XYZ file of C-alpha atoms in Angstrom:
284
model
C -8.441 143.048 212.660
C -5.042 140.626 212.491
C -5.163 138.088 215.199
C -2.903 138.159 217.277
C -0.141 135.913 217.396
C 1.451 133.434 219.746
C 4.711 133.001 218.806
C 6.754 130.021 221.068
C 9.536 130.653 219.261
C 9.858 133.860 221.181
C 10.510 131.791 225.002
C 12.725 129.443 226.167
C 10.965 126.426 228.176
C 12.331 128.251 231.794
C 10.500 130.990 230.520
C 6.847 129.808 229.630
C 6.989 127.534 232.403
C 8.033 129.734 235.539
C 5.365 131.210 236.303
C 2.231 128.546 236.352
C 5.434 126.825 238.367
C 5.614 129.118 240.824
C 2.045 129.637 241.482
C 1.668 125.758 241.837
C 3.976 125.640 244.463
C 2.624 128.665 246.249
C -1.058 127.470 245.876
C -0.265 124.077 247.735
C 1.526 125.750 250.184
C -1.205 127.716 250.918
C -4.039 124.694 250.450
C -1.637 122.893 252.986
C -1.781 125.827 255.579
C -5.395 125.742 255.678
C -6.029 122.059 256.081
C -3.743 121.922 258.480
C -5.111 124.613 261.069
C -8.682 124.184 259.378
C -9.181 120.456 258.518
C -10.217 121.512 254.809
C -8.222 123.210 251.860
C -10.853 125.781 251.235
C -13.139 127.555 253.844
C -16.653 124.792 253.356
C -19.774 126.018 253.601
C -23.051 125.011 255.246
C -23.401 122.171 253.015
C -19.907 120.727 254.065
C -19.465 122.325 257.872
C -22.933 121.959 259.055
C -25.117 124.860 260.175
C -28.240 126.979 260.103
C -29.538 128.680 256.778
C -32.099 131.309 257.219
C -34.186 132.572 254.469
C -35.613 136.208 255.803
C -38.557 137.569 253.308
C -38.400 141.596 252.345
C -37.499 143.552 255.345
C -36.654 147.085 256.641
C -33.804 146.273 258.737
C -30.002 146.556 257.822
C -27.750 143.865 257.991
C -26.347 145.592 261.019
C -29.868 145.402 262.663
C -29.825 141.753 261.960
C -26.298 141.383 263.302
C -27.437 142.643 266.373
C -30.229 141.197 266.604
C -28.423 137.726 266.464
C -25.252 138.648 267.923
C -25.953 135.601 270.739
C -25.731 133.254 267.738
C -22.280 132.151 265.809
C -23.232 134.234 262.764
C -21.334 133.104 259.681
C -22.613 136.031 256.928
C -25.768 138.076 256.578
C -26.535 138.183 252.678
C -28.754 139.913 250.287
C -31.689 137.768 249.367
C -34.716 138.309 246.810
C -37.179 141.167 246.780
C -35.502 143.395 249.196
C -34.475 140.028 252.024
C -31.736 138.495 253.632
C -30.253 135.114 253.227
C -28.436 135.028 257.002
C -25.899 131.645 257.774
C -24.886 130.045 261.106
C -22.196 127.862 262.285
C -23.163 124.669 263.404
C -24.583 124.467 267.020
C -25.865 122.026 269.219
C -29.899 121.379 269.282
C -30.654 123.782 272.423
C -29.161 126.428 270.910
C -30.769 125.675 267.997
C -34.379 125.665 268.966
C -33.723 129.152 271.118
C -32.990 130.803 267.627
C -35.528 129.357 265.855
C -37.775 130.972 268.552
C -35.847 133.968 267.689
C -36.470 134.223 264.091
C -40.306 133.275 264.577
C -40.769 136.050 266.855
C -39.376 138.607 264.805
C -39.660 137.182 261.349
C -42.516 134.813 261.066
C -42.349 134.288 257.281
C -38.434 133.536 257.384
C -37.957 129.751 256.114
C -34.932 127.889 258.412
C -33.122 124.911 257.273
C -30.371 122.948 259.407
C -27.717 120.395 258.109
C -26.020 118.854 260.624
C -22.691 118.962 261.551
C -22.656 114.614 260.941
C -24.056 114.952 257.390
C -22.142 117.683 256.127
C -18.907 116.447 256.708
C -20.721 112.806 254.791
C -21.155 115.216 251.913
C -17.719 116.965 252.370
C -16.115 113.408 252.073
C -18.050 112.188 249.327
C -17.318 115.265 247.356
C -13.475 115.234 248.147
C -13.949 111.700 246.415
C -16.169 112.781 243.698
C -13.085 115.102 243.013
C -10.610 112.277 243.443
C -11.837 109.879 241.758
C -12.824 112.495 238.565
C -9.319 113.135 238.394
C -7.862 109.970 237.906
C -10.087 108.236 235.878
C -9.159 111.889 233.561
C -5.639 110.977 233.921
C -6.396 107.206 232.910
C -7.875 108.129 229.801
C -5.415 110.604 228.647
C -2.729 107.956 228.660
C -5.058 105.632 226.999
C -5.341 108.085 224.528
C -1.570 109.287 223.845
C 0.129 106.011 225.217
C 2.955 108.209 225.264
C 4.186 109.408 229.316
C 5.391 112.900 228.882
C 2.656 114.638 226.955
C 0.271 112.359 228.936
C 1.601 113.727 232.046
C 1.723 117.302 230.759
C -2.307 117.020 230.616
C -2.224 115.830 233.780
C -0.067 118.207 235.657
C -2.182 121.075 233.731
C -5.247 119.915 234.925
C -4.224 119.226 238.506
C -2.725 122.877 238.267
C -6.063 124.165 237.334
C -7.665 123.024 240.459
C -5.031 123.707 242.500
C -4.754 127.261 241.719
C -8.608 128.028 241.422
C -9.449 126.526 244.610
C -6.631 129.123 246.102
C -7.826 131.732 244.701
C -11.451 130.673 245.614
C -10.327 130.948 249.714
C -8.759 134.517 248.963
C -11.706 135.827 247.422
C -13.955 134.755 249.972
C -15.796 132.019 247.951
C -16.612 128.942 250.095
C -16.857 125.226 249.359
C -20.192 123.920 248.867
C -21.743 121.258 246.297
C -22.281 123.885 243.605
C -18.613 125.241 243.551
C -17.629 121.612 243.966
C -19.703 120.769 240.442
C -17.677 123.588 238.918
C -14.139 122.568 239.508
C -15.430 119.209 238.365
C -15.997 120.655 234.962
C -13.524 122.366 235.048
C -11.583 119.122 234.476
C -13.109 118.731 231.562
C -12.668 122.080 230.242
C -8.594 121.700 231.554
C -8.384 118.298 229.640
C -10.012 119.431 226.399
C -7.692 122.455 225.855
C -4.871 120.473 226.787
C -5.793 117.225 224.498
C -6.478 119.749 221.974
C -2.927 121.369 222.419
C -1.041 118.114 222.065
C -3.067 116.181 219.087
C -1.932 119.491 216.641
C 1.676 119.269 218.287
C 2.453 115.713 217.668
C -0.187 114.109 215.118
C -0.141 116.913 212.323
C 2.853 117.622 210.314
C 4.739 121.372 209.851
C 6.976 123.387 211.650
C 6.467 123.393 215.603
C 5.511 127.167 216.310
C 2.869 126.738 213.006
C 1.395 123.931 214.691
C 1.499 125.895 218.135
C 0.017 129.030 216.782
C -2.992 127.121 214.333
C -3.911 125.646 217.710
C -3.465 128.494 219.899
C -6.252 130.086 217.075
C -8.719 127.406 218.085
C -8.072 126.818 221.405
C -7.971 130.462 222.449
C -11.423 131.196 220.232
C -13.367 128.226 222.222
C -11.868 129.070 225.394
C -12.643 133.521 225.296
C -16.008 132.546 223.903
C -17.376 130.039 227.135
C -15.444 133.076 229.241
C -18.028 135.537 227.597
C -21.140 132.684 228.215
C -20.074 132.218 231.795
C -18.795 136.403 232.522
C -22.986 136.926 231.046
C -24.200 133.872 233.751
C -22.369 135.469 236.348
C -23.498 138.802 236.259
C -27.108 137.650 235.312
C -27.144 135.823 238.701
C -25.556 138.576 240.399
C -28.175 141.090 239.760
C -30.908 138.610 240.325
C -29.448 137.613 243.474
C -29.142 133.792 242.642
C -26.087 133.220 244.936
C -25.463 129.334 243.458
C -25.327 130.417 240.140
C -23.377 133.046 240.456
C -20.469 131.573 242.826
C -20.837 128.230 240.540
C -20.325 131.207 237.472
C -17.509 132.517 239.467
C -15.052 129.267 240.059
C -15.781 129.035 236.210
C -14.399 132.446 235.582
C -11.084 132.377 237.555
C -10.409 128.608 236.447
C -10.710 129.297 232.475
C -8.529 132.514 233.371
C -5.843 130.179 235.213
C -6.477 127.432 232.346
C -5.298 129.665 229.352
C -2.292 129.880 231.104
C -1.289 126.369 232.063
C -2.553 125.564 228.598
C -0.628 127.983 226.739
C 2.471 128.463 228.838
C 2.523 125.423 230.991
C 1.704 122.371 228.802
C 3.159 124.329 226.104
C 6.758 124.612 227.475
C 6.835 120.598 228.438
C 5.957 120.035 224.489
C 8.179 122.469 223.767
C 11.133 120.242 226.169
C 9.680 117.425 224.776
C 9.546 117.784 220.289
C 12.435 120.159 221.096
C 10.825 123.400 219.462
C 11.848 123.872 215.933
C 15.199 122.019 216.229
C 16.265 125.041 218.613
């Protein structure tokens, strides 16, 4: 079967770069919102906001037996765990409160394993992730101008990159998937997977010789091959640790999914309409 083609030639610059444009601008509109009634960009989880994990072993009730059971308590999410349990989550609460529901779970679940970050160390973590994050980032962006020691296809990395993040980490609030230091890990690699596209993208464009659109479609081949085939490792990761009930994995597998979806097109449309500005096409 013919691959198919990507043809540049096709687009004007307005066109290819529209819409990653537009849902740039609408994802840190939306990242603002939340910080600013929240405090953070994307709803954290109990790593990052404090709180009370609760590990329940196989059990007959339903999760609306264990709502009401705990309906007292500032229950966060009642979740399926192994064998047939629950994997319940609290908000943060102070220590009385705390020991009252331990006595709680004991009484009814005696097996049930509790763990408690506090609210004081999970906003330490939240920070030094948010940093982690930062600091990733720019020493990213440092190296790509290193590399190209040229500013506008250095900065079209960059802005694809940052628009990777930006836009996954949206998408992450609306589909209910909550900050925590494994979804944190995956939007750091997703840096590297953003860069190494991109970097990819830009050595064909201006270090080998040939028409522009030849150069754009022999690395669209490439680039699109190694980008679909991690998309099938991570879509077989995710639903691996969704039927085996390995929540980590599978919300880790998750941010991986939606930011190589949202990376093909900053890649392809994105960075590929500022080179396209830049060389200036095929003389067009």
């Amino acid at each position: 079967m013919k691959f198919f083609t990507y043809d540049i030639s096709k687009y004007t610059v307005r066109q290819l770069v529209a819409l990653p444009v537009a849902l740039l601008v609408i994802s840190f509109l939306f990242l603002g919102f939340n910080t600013l009634t929240t405090g953070m960009p994307v709803d954290p989880g109990i790593d990052f906001a404090g709180g009370v994990a609760v590990t329940i072993p196989q059990s007959a009730d339903t999760p609306a037996d264990l709502e009401a059971y705990f309906s007292g308590y500032p229950l966060k999410s009642v979740g399926e765990g192994v064998n047939g349990g629950y994997y319940v989550v609290f908000e943060y609460m102070p220590d009385e409160d705390f020991l009252t529901l331990s006595e709680l779970i004991n009484d009814r679940y005696p097996d049930a394993k509790v763990d408690q970050i506090g609210e004081t160390f999970g906003k330490t973590l939240q920070a030094q992730a948010l940093w982690a994050l930062l600091f990733s980032f720019i020493g990213m962006a440092i190296v790509v101008f290193i590399v190209f020691k040229n500013f506008v296809p250095s900065v079209a990395v960059v802005i694809s990159a940052l628009s990777d993040i930006v836009i996954t980490a949206a998408l992450m609030d609306i589909v209910g998937i909550t900050l925590t230091l494994g979804t944190t890990a995956a939007l750091l690699m997703l840096i590297g997977y953003s860069v190494d596209s991109d970097i990819l993208l830009t050595t064909r464009v201006l270090k080998r010789k040939g028409k522009f659109s030849e150069k754009m479609q022999g690395a669209f081949r490439t680039g699109f091959t190694m980008t679909s085939t991690t998309i099938s490792a991570v879509a077989l990761m995710f639903v691996v640790s969704w039927i085996g009930q390995i929540d980590v994995i599978r919300d880790i597998s998750a941010v991986l999914l939606i930011g190589l979806f949202v990376d093909l097109m900053n890649t392809w449309m994105l960075n590929a309409g500022i080179l396209t500005a830049y060389v200036g096409g095929d003389k067009r």
